[in-house]
Coordinates of C-alpha atoms in Angstrom, one line a residue:
Chain A
M233 CA 110.9 53.0 203.2
A234 CA 110.3 56.6 204.2
T235 CA 106.8 57.9 204.3
T236 CA 106.2 60.7 201.7
Y237 CA 103.5 63.3 201.5
R238 CA 102.1 65.6 198.8
I239 CA 100.1 68.7 199.4
C240 CA 97.5 69.2 196.7
P241 CA 97.8 72.9 195.5
R242 CA 94.2 72.9 194.4
S243 CA 92.6 71.7 197.6
G244 CA 95.3 72.1 200.3
L245 CA 94.8 68.4 201.2
Q246 CA 97.8 66.4 202.3
F247 CA 98.1 63.0 200.7
N248 CA 100.3 60.2 202.1
S249 CA 101.8 58.5 199.1
D250 CA 100.7 54.9 200.1
A251 CA 97.2 56.0 200.9
E252 CA 96.9 58.1 197.7
K253 CA 97.9 55.1 195.5
L254 CA 95.5 52.8 197.4
M255 CA 92.6 55.4 197.1
R256 CA 93.2 55.5 193.3
W257 CA 93.2 51.7 192.9
H258 CA 90.1 51.3 195.0
A259 CA 88.3 54.0 193.1
V260 CA 89.3 52.6 189.8
A261 CA 88.3 49.0 190.8
G262 CA 85.0 50.5 192.0
V263 CA 84.3 52.2 188.7
L264 CA 85.2 49.0 186.8
S265 CA 82.6 47.1 189.0
L266 CA 80.1 49.9 188.3
L267 CA 80.8 49.5 184.5
V268 CA 80.0 45.7 184.7
G269 CA 77.0 46.3 186.9
G270 CA 75.7 49.1 184.7
I271 CA 75.9 47.0 181.5
M272 CA 74.0 44.3 183.4
A273 CA 71.5 46.9 184.6
L274 CA 70.7 47.6 180.9
G275 CA 70.0 43.8 180.4
V276 CA 67.7 43.7 183.5
I277 CA 65.8 46.9 182.5
L278 CA 65.3 45.8 178.9
T279 CA 64.1 42.4 179.9
R280 CA 61.6 43.7 182.6
W281 CA 60.3 46.2 180.0
P282 CA 57.3 44.1 178.8
A283 CA 57.4 45.4 175.3
V284 CA 61.1 44.6 174.8
K285 CA 61.8 41.5 177.0
L286 CA 65.4 41.3 175.7
L287 CA 66.8 38.2 177.4
E288 CA 65.8 34.6 177.9
A289 CA 65.0 33.6 181.4
D290 CA 68.3 31.8 182.2
T291 CA 70.3 34.7 180.9
F292 CA 68.1 37.2 182.8
Y293 CA 68.8 35.6 186.1
M294 CA 72.5 35.4 185.4
V295 CA 72.5 39.1 184.5
L296 CA 70.4 40.0 187.5
T297 CA 72.9 38.2 189.8
A298 CA 75.9 40.0 188.2
H299 CA 74.0 43.3 188.4
G300 CA 73.2 43.0 192.1
L301 CA 76.6 41.8 193.2
N302 CA 78.6 44.3 191.2
M303 CA 76.4 47.3 192.2
L304 CA 75.5 46.5 195.8
I305 CA 78.7 44.9 196.9
F306 CA 81.7 45.5 194.7
W307 CA 81.3 49.1 193.4
I308 CA 80.0 50.4 196.6
I309 CA 82.5 48.8 199.0
F310 CA 85.5 49.4 196.8
F311 CA 84.6 53.1 196.8
E312 CA 83.8 53.1 200.5
M313 CA 87.3 51.7 201.2
A314 CA 88.7 54.7 199.3
V315 CA 86.6 57.0 201.4
L316 CA 87.9 55.3 204.6
L317 CA 91.5 55.8 203.5
F318 CA 90.7 59.5 202.5
A319 CA 88.9 60.2 205.8
S320 CA 91.7 58.8 207.9
S321 CA 95.1 59.4 206.3
T322 CA 94.2 62.5 204.3
L323 CA 91.8 64.4 206.6
L324 CA 93.9 63.6 209.7
R325 CA 97.2 64.4 207.8
C326 CA 99.0 61.3 208.9
R327 CA 100.7 58.2 207.6
L328 CA 98.6 55.1 206.7
A329 CA 98.8 52.3 209.3
M330 CA 100.2 49.0 207.8
P331 CA 100.4 50.0 204.1
R332 CA 101.6 46.5 203.0
L333 CA 98.6 44.9 204.7
A334 CA 96.4 47.5 202.9
W335 CA 97.7 46.4 199.5
F336 CA 97.2 42.8 200.5
S337 CA 93.6 43.7 201.5
F338 CA 93.0 45.4 198.2
W339 CA 94.2 42.4 196.2
L340 CA 92.1 40.1 198.3
M341 CA 89.1 42.2 197.4
A342 CA 90.0 42.4 193.7
I343 CA 90.6 38.6 193.4
G344 CA 87.4 38.0 195.3
A345 CA 85.4 40.2 193.0
V346 CA 86.9 38.7 189.8
M347 CA 86.4 35.1 191.2
T348 CA 82.7 35.7 192.0
N349 CA 82.1 37.4 188.6
I350 CA 83.7 34.4 186.9
A351 CA 81.4 32.0 188.8
V352 CA 78.4 34.1 187.8
F353 CA 79.2 34.4 184.1
Q354 CA 80.0 30.7 183.9
G355 CA 76.2 30.5 184.3
E356 CA 75.8 28.0 187.1
S357 CA 75.6 30.4 189.9
S358 CA 72.5 32.4 189.0
V359 CA 71.4 32.6 192.6
M360 CA 71.0 36.4 192.6
F361 CA 72.5 38.8 195.1
T362 CA 70.8 37.2 198.0
S363 CA 71.9 33.6 197.1
Y364 CA 69.1 32.2 199.2
V365 CA 69.6 28.5 200.1
P366 CA 68.6 25.9 199.0
M367 CA 69.6 27.4 195.7
M368 CA 73.2 26.4 195.4
A369 CA 76.0 28.3 193.5
K370 CA 79.4 27.0 192.7
P371 CA 81.9 27.1 195.6
H372 CA 84.1 29.8 194.0
F373 CA 81.0 32.1 194.0
Y374 CA 80.9 32.0 197.8
L375 CA 84.7 31.9 198.1
G376 CA 85.0 35.1 196.0
I377 CA 82.6 37.0 198.3
I378 CA 84.4 35.7 201.4
L379 CA 87.8 36.8 200.1
F380 CA 86.3 40.2 199.1
A381 CA 84.8 40.6 202.6
V382 CA 88.0 39.6 204.4
G383 CA 89.9 42.2 202.3
A384 CA 87.3 44.9 203.2
L385 CA 87.4 43.8 206.9
L386 CA 91.2 44.2 207.0
T387 CA 90.9 47.7 205.4
C388 CA 88.4 48.6 208.1
F389 CA 91.0 47.7 210.7
I390 CA 93.6 49.6 208.8
F391 CA 91.3 52.6 209.1
L392 CA 91.0 52.1 212.8
G393 CA 94.8 51.7 213.0
T394 CA 95.3 55.0 211.1
L395 CA 93.1 56.7 213.7
V396 CA 95.4 55.4 216.4
V397 CA 98.5 56.6 214.4
A398 CA 97.0 60.1 214.0
K399 CA 96.2 60.3 217.7
S400 CA 99.5 59.0 218.9
E401 CA 101.4 61.3 216.5
K402 CA 99.1 64.2 217.5
T403 CA 98.3 65.2 213.9
Y404 CA 95.0 66.6 215.1
E405 CA 93.7 68.1 218.3
G406 CA 90.4 67.4 220.1
S407 CA 87.9 65.3 218.2
V408 CA 88.3 63.9 214.7
P409 CA 86.6 65.9 212.0
L410 CA 83.0 65.2 211.4
V411 CA 83.6 63.6 208.0
T412 CA 86.1 61.2 209.6
F413 CA 83.5 60.5 212.3
G414 CA 81.0 59.6 209.6
A415 CA 83.6 57.3 208.0
L416 CA 84.2 55.7 211.4
T417 CA 80.4 55.1 211.6
A418 CA 80.6 53.4 208.2
C419 CA 83.6 51.4 209.3
I420 CA 81.9 50.1 212.5
I421 CA 78.8 49.1 210.6
A422 CA 81.0 47.5 207.9
I423 CA 82.7 45.3 210.5
F424 CA 79.3 44.1 211.8
T425 CA 78.2 43.5 208.3
I426 CA 81.2 41.6 207.2
A427 CA 81.4 39.5 210.3
S428 CA 77.7 38.5 209.8
G429 CA 78.5 37.6 206.2
A430 CA 81.4 35.3 207.3
I431 CA 79.1 33.6 209.9
I432 CA 76.7 32.6 207.2
L433 CA 78.7 32.4 204.0
I434 CA 81.5 30.1 205.3
P435 CA 79.0 27.4 206.2
T436 CA 77.3 27.9 202.9
L437 CA 80.6 27.5 201.1
L438 CA 81.1 24.2 203.0
W439 CA 77.6 23.2 202.1
S440 CA 78.3 23.8 198.4
L441 CA 81.5 21.7 198.8
G442 CA 79.5 18.9 200.3
Y443 CA 80.9 19.0 203.8
I444 CA 77.6 20.2 205.4
R445 CA 74.3 18.4 204.6
E446 CA 71.9 21.3 204.7
I447 CA 71.5 24.9 205.8
D448 CA 68.2 26.0 207.3
S449 CA 66.7 28.5 205.0
L450 CA 65.2 30.8 207.6
M451 CA 68.5 30.8 209.6
Y452 CA 70.3 31.7 206.4
R453 CA 67.9 34.5 205.5
T454 CA 68.1 36.0 209.0
V455 CA 71.9 36.0 209.3
W456 CA 72.5 36.8 205.6
W457 CA 70.4 40.0 205.8
A458 CA 72.7 41.2 208.6
L459 CA 75.2 41.3 205.7
G460 CA 72.8 42.2 202.8
H461 CA 71.0 45.1 204.4
S462 CA 73.7 46.3 206.8
S463 CA 76.1 46.6 203.8
Q464 CA 73.7 49.2 202.5
Q465 CA 73.7 51.0 205.9
V466 CA 77.5 51.3 205.4
N467 CA 76.5 53.3 202.3
V468 CA 74.2 55.5 204.2
S469 CA 76.9 56.5 206.7
A470 CA 79.4 57.0 203.9
H471 CA 77.2 59.1 201.7
V472 CA 76.1 61.3 204.6
A473 CA 79.8 61.9 205.3
I474 CA 80.2 62.8 201.7
W475 CA 77.3 65.3 201.9
Y476 CA 79.0 67.0 204.8
A477 CA 82.3 66.9 202.9
I478 CA 80.8 68.4 199.7
A479 CA 79.1 71.1 201.7
A480 CA 82.4 72.0 203.2
I481 CA 84.3 71.8 199.9
V482 CA 81.8 73.8 197.8
F483 CA 80.5 76.3 200.3
G484 CA 83.0 76.3 203.2
A485 CA 80.0 75.2 205.2
K486 CA 80.5 74.2 208.8
P487 CA 78.1 71.8 210.5
M488 CA 75.2 73.6 212.3
S489 CA 76.0 71.7 215.4
E490 CA 78.9 69.2 215.7
K491 CA 77.2 67.8 218.8
V492 CA 73.9 67.1 217.1
S493 CA 75.5 65.7 213.9
R494 CA 77.8 63.4 215.9
T495 CA 74.9 62.3 218.1
A496 CA 73.0 61.4 214.9
Y497 CA 75.9 59.3 213.8
F498 CA 76.0 57.7 217.2
L499 CA 72.3 56.6 216.7
Y500 CA 73.4 55.1 213.4
I501 CA 76.1 53.1 215.2
L502 CA 73.7 51.8 217.7
F503 CA 70.6 51.1 215.7
L504 CA 70.9 51.4 211.9
Q505 CA 71.9 47.7 211.3
L506 CA 68.6 46.6 212.9
A507 CA 66.7 47.6 209.7
S508 CA 67.9 44.2 208.2
A509 CA 64.8 42.7 209.8
H510 CA 62.4 44.4 207.4
H511 CA 63.3 41.7 204.8
I512 CA 62.0 39.0 207.1
L513 CA 58.7 40.7 208.1
S514 CA 56.6 38.3 206.2
D515 CA 58.5 35.2 207.2
P516 CA 56.8 32.8 209.7
G517 CA 59.0 31.6 212.5
L518 CA 60.1 34.9 213.9
G519 CA 57.9 36.6 216.4
S520 CA 56.3 40.0 216.1
E521 CA 58.2 41.2 219.1
W522 CA 61.5 40.6 217.3
K523 CA 60.2 42.1 214.1
V524 CA 58.7 45.2 215.7
V525 CA 61.6 46.0 218.0
N526 CA 64.1 45.7 215.2
T527 CA 62.2 47.5 212.4
S528 CA 60.2 49.9 214.4
Y529 CA 61.0 50.9 217.9
F530 CA 64.8 50.9 217.7
M531 CA 65.0 51.5 214.0
Y532 CA 63.1 54.8 214.4
F533 CA 66.2 56.2 216.3
A534 CA 68.2 55.7 213.1
V535 CA 65.4 57.2 211.0
F536 CA 65.5 60.2 213.4
A537 CA 69.2 60.4 212.8
S538 CA 68.8 60.5 209.0
M539 CA 66.2 63.3 209.4
I540 CA 68.8 65.2 211.5
H541 CA 71.4 64.8 208.8
G542 CA 68.8 65.7 206.1
M543 CA 68.2 68.9 207.9
T544 CA 71.7 69.8 209.1
V545 CA 73.4 69.5 205.8
P546 CA 71.2 72.0 203.9
G547 CA 71.1 74.0 207.1
A548 CA 74.9 74.3 207.1
I549 CA 74.8 75.3 203.4
E550 CA 72.1 77.9 204.1
Q551 CA 74.2 79.4 206.9
A552 CA 77.3 79.6 204.7
Q553 CA 75.3 81.2 201.9
R554 CA 73.6 83.7 204.2
L555 CA 77.0 84.7 205.6
K556 CA 78.0 85.4 202.1
G557 CA 75.1 87.8 201.8
Y558 CA 72.4 85.7 200.1
N559 CA 69.8 86.7 202.6
K560 CA 66.7 87.7 200.4
G561 CA 63.6 85.7 201.3
L562 CA 63.5 82.1 202.2
F563 CA 65.4 80.6 199.3
E564 CA 67.9 83.1 197.8
W565 CA 70.7 80.9 199.3
L566 CA 69.4 78.0 197.4
R567 CA 68.7 79.8 194.1
K568 CA 72.2 81.2 194.1
A569 CA 73.8 77.9 194.9
P570 CA 76.3 76.7 192.2
W571 CA 73.9 74.4 190.3
G572 CA 76.4 74.0 187.5
N573 CA 78.9 72.5 189.9
P574 CA 78.3 68.7 189.5
A575 CA 79.7 68.0 193.0
F576 CA 77.0 70.2 194.5
S577 CA 74.1 69.3 192.2
S578 CA 74.8 65.6 192.6
M579 CA 75.0 66.0 196.4
F580 CA 71.7 68.0 196.6
L581 CA 69.8 65.6 194.3
S582 CA 71.2 62.7 196.3
L583 CA 70.0 64.3 199.6
V584 CA 66.5 65.2 198.4
G585 CA 66.0 61.8 196.6
F586 CA 67.3 59.8 199.5
G587 CA 65.0 61.6 201.9
F588 CA 61.8 61.9 199.9
L589 CA 61.9 58.6 197.9
G590 CA 64.2 56.3 199.8
G591 CA 63.7 57.4 203.4
I592 CA 59.9 57.7 203.4
S593 CA 59.4 54.5 201.5
G594 CA 61.8 52.7 203.8
V595 CA 59.9 53.7 206.9
M596 CA 56.7 52.6 205.4
M597 CA 58.1 49.2 204.5
G598 CA 59.5 48.9 208.0
A599 CA 56.1 48.8 209.6
E600 CA 55.2 45.1 209.8
Q601 CA 51.5 45.5 208.7
L602 CA 52.3 47.9 205.8
N603 CA 55.1 45.7 204.6
M604 CA 52.5 43.1 203.6
L605 CA 51.3 45.6 200.9
I606 CA 54.5 45.5 199.0
H607 CA 56.6 42.6 200.3
N608 CA 58.7 41.0 197.5
T609 CA 57.1 43.3 194.9
I610 CA 59.1 45.6 192.6
Y611 CA 58.4 48.3 195.2
V612 CA 61.4 47.0 197.1
P613 CA 63.9 47.6 194.3
G614 CA 62.2 50.9 193.8
H615 CA 63.0 51.8 197.4
F616 CA 66.6 50.7 197.3
H617 CA 67.4 52.2 194.0
A618 CA 66.3 55.5 195.7
T619 CA 68.7 54.9 198.6
V620 CA 71.6 53.1 196.9
V621 CA 71.6 54.7 193.4
I622 CA 70.2 58.2 194.1
G623 CA 71.5 58.4 197.7
T624 CA 74.9 56.7 197.5
T625 CA 76.0 56.3 193.9
L626 CA 75.0 59.8 192.9
A627 CA 76.9 61.2 195.9
F628 CA 80.0 59.1 195.1
M629 CA 79.8 60.2 191.4
G630 CA 79.6 63.8 192.5
L631 CA 82.6 63.4 194.7
T632 CA 84.5 61.8 191.9
Y633 CA 84.3 65.1 189.9
F634 CA 86.2 66.6 192.9
L635 CA 88.7 63.7 193.0
V636 CA 89.7 63.7 189.3
P637 CA 91.8 66.9 189.7
V638 CA 92.7 66.5 193.4
L639 CA 93.5 62.8 193.7
F640 CA 94.3 61.8 190.1
K641 CA 95.9 65.2 189.1
R642 CA 94.1 65.2 185.8
E643 CA 91.9 67.9 184.2
L644 CA 88.4 66.8 183.7
L645 CA 87.4 66.3 180.0
F646 CA 83.9 67.2 178.7
P647 CA 83.1 69.6 181.5
G648 CA 79.8 70.5 179.8
Y649 CA 78.6 66.9 180.3
A650 CA 79.6 67.1 183.9
K651 CA 77.2 70.0 184.4
I652 CA 74.2 68.2 183.0
F653 CA 75.0 64.7 184.2
P654 CA 73.6 64.9 187.7
Y655 CA 70.2 66.0 186.3
L656 CA 70.2 63.5 183.5
F657 CA 71.2 60.6 185.7
G658 CA 69.7 61.7 189.0
L659 CA 66.2 62.7 187.7
S660 CA 65.9 59.7 185.5
M661 CA 66.7 57.6 188.6
Y662 CA 64.0 59.5 190.5
M663 CA 61.5 58.4 187.8
V664 CA 62.8 54.8 187.9
A665 CA 62.3 54.6 191.7
L666 CA 58.9 56.2 191.5
V667 CA 57.5 54.0 188.7
M668 CA 59.0 50.9 190.3
M669 CA 57.3 51.7 193.5
G670 CA 54.1 52.5 191.7
A671 CA 54.2 49.1 189.9
G672 CA 55.0 47.4 193.2
T673 CA 52.0 49.0 194.9
L674 CA 49.9 47.3 192.2
G675 CA 51.6 44.0 193.1
V676 CA 54.1 43.5 190.3
A677 CA 56.7 41.0 191.5
R678 CA 60.3 41.8 191.9
R679 CA 63.0 39.7 190.1
H680 CA 60.5 37.8 187.9
W681 CA 61.5 37.4 184.3
D682 CA 57.9 37.6 183.0
M683 CA 55.5 39.9 184.9
S684 CA 52.6 38.5 182.9
F685 CA 53.3 34.9 184.0
A686 CA 52.5 33.8 180.4
G687 CA 51.6 30.1 180.1
A688 CA 51.3 29.7 183.9
P689 CA 48.2 27.8 185.1
M690 CA 47.3 30.7 187.4
A691 CA 47.8 33.7 185.2
Y692 CA 47.0 37.1 186.5
E693 CA 45.5 40.0 184.6
W694 CA 47.4 43.2 185.6
P695 CA 45.8 46.6 185.2
G696 CA 47.1 48.6 182.2
A697 CA 48.8 51.0 184.7
A698 CA 51.1 48.2 185.8
Y699 CA 52.3 47.7 182.2
L700 CA 52.6 51.4 181.7
M701 CA 54.8 51.8 184.8
M702 CA 57.0 48.8 183.9
G703 CA 57.4 50.4 180.4
L704 CA 58.4 53.7 182.0
T705 CA 60.9 51.8 184.2
G706 CA 62.4 50.6 181.0
I707 CA 62.5 54.1 179.4
F708 CA 63.9 56.0 182.3
G709 CA 66.2 53.1 183.3
T710 CA 67.7 53.1 179.9
I711 CA 68.3 56.9 180.1
A712 CA 70.0 56.3 183.5
C713 CA 72.1 53.5 182.2
V714 CA 73.3 55.5 179.2
S715 CA 74.0 58.6 181.1
G716 CA 75.8 56.6 183.8
G717 CA 77.8 54.9 181.0
L718 CA 78.8 58.2 179.6
W719 CA 79.9 59.3 183.1
I720 CA 82.2 56.3 183.3
L721 CA 83.6 57.1 179.9
Q722 CA 84.1 60.7 180.9
I723 CA 86.0 59.7 184.1
V724 CA 88.1 57.0 182.3
F725 CA 88.9 59.3 179.4
S726 CA 89.8 62.1 181.9
L727 CA 92.1 59.7 183.8
L728 CA 93.8 58.4 180.6
F729 CA 93.8 61.5 178.4
G730 CA 93.1 64.5 180.6
K731 CA 95.8 67.1 180.8
K732 CA 98.2 66.2 183.6
L733 CA 98.0 68.9 186.3
E734 CA 101.5 69.7 187.6
E735 CA 102.1 70.7 191.2
G736 CA 101.0 74.3 191.7
E737 CA 99.0 74.4 188.4
K738 CA 95.5 75.8 188.7
L739 CA 92.5 74.3 187.0
S740 CA 91.4 75.7 183.7
M741 CA 88.1 73.8 183.6
P742 CA 85.1 76.0 183.9
I743 CA 83.6 74.0 186.8
P744 CA 83.9 76.1 189.9
L745 CA 85.7 74.1 192.5
T746 CA 85.5 76.4 195.5
L747 CA 87.6 75.4 198.5
P748 CA 86.9 75.8 202.1
A749 CA 87.4 79.4 203.0
P750 CA 86.8 81.3 206.2
T751 CA 83.4 82.8 206.1
P752 CA 83.4 86.5 206.5
G753 CA 82.3 88.2 209.7
G754 CA 83.0 85.4 212.1
A755 CA 79.5 85.9 213.5
A756 CA 79.2 84.9 217.1
H757 CA 75.6 83.8 216.3
P758 CA 75.3 82.0 213.0
P759 CA 72.3 83.1 210.9
A760 CA 68.9 81.4 211.3
T761 CA 67.9 78.9 208.6
P762 CA 64.2 79.5 207.8
G763 CA 64.6 78.1 204.3
T764 CA 65.8 74.8 205.6
M765 CA 63.0 74.8 208.2
V766 CA 60.4 75.2 205.4
L767 CA 62.1 72.3 203.4
A768 CA 62.0 70.1 206.6
L769 CA 58.3 70.9 207.1
I770 CA 57.5 70.0 203.5
F771 CA 59.4 66.7 204.0
L772 CA 57.5 65.9 207.2
T773 CA 54.1 66.7 205.6
A774 CA 55.0 64.3 202.7
F775 CA 56.2 61.7 205.1
I776 CA 53.0 61.8 207.3
L777 CA 50.7 61.9 204.3
Y778 CA 52.4 59.0 202.5
Y779 CA 52.5 56.9 205.7
F780 CA 48.8 57.3 206.5
V781 CA 47.7 56.9 202.9
N782 CA 49.3 53.4 203.1
W783 CA 47.4 52.6 206.2
K784 CA 44.2 53.6 204.4
Y785 CA 45.2 51.5 201.5
L786 CA 45.8 48.5 203.8
S787 CA 42.4 49.0 205.4
S788 CA 40.7 48.9 202.0
L789 CA 42.4 45.5 201.2
W790 CA 40.7 43.7 204.0
G791 CA 37.3 45.1 204.6
M792 CA 35.9 44.5 208.1
A793 CA 32.7 42.5 207.9
Chain B
M215 CA 89.2 76.8 237.3
A216 CA 91.7 75.3 234.8
D217 CA 90.4 71.8 235.6
Q218 CA 86.9 72.9 234.9
E219 CA 87.8 74.3 231.6
E220 CA 89.7 71.1 230.6
R221 CA 86.9 68.7 231.7
I222 CA 85.6 66.8 228.7
P223 CA 81.9 66.0 228.8
V224 CA 81.2 62.3 229.2
M225 CA 79.3 62.1 225.9
Q226 CA 82.2 63.6 224.1
Q227 CA 84.5 61.1 225.7
V228 CA 82.3 58.3 224.4
L229 CA 82.2 59.7 220.9
D230 CA 85.9 60.3 220.9
N231 CA 86.6 56.6 221.7
P232 CA 86.4 54.6 218.4
F233 CA 86.9 51.3 220.1
L234 CA 84.1 51.9 222.6
L235 CA 81.9 52.8 219.6
L236 CA 83.0 49.7 217.8
F237 CA 82.1 47.6 220.9
L238 CA 78.6 49.2 221.0
G239 CA 78.1 49.1 217.3
I240 CA 78.8 45.3 217.2
T241 CA 77.2 44.3 220.5
I242 CA 73.8 45.9 220.1
P243 CA 72.8 44.5 216.7
T244 CA 74.4 41.2 217.5
V245 CA 72.2 40.8 220.6
I246 CA 69.0 42.4 219.4
Y247 CA 69.0 41.2 215.8
L248 CA 71.3 38.2 215.4
M249 CA 71.2 36.4 218.8
W250 CA 67.5 37.0 219.5
G251 CA 66.6 36.1 216.0
V252 CA 68.7 32.9 215.9
M253 CA 67.3 31.9 219.3
E254 CA 63.7 32.2 218.1
I255 CA 64.4 30.1 215.0
A256 CA 66.3 27.5 217.1
N257 CA 63.2 27.2 219.3
I258 CA 60.8 26.4 216.5
P259 CA 59.7 22.8 217.1
V260 CA 60.9 20.4 214.5
A261 CA 58.1 18.8 212.5
H262 CA 58.1 15.0 212.5

């Protein structure tokens, strides 16, 4: 069958027909997973809200399991596979390698996701996202995750194959674009992640079938976290690539330095996966050398890389804006940014929230001593809701506003909601992350159905602030769930009922969708970026203060006699 | 002169080779995180 292409008149992007259909199916499957995970999120939030306590304990753990798997695995990875297809076939303007295998991979992922969800909702696999042994789920729970992972692994190899196709057919010259390089980083981390998952989940499946007598719990935790945490590092690489893409789409921004940005991605490839160890910092059995090397010495290279991206993305935007004439003072470039364009506002809120809330708290948790302050408290979900929801999900949602007209050829319905959505969802998630971390600092446990431990022989009296913050988690979490639900409805309605955009037809929606355009002047020396430098210094100040405040807090817990 | 212009820096050659990057990205965490971690756990004396 001949390969066919379409050039989008609105973006100038060239879509290979096979890749385009696959991107749509992956994106739709991802949004369906997000819908299930979002409904479950409401159940979790309304149960952990002490004044509401919606669900019974058994139902709560089932709902929490479904929430974790659908959000942290299915939604994210389906969407990331769409990003890999886009970053290879579309950005390199080439055919997709092995399209039949790509469809097979998609269906493996879809069958796996459905199978695991069935296992969870049957009620006998409430082992949560981590599925720690010796808690045992039904065999089809593990089998579903394995099938999903194999499908994703095959798509990663199809991405690599497409890079080979593009190079051999000379569809690009020199190095691949930076966004594609970011996707390559995500792909490499995904391959490590999925292989680690296979190493531990295949024996766990055999254990649940009765072929293996036992699985060592520490061995399970160590290997499983190479899947559990590294899968979230795939997100980081993917959403940073999306930050660069949105900066290029909305502003025509070019990276401040391709070398620096690529080197930062290279540091991700080498070191980002090692952060998995911070889940095991309080476990006996593993030595301090292993813990410190993994979560501190080497991990700081990856933290350094994130700080580079956090500076170069707004820096590239500042340069593009200054070239357009927004030169007054430190921040005119930022004030005059298109804050009503949801692709931009989502990206910027994602960048700031990921850095200030997710990044700083992640580094604090990665120090072995400080980790003891918050280990297994609700601080941990506070941290990863800042990275995965604010950092990744919000960036993906913002990109989706670009994809509806470009990939799905539909006009976006309810554009007024699109303008306010990033603030409604993003800022409520900022609050959720903050109050969760606040409650965690006071010691409130993560995952537990009843924070008050009512009826337990060793009850604990929490300070009023802990209940207040868990109540605020409920309020802001509900706002985030409802606004996220409305986003899903908006996207689904737009895909089903939005006006079909014919080839060549321009958008009539009022959301500005600026396309990459040559920046005027062609300056030999790009403008300086003092505004970004000030933002970076504010970030560093917050980082240092928060880090040392926690050491102070730790020292006050154990007074020296 | 032409040779000098066409010479690609070593670092760029590394970054332009996806399979070398794949090798590094799998090997380093496998050795430092997985193998080292598993060896430590395997060396814990078994209680009797």
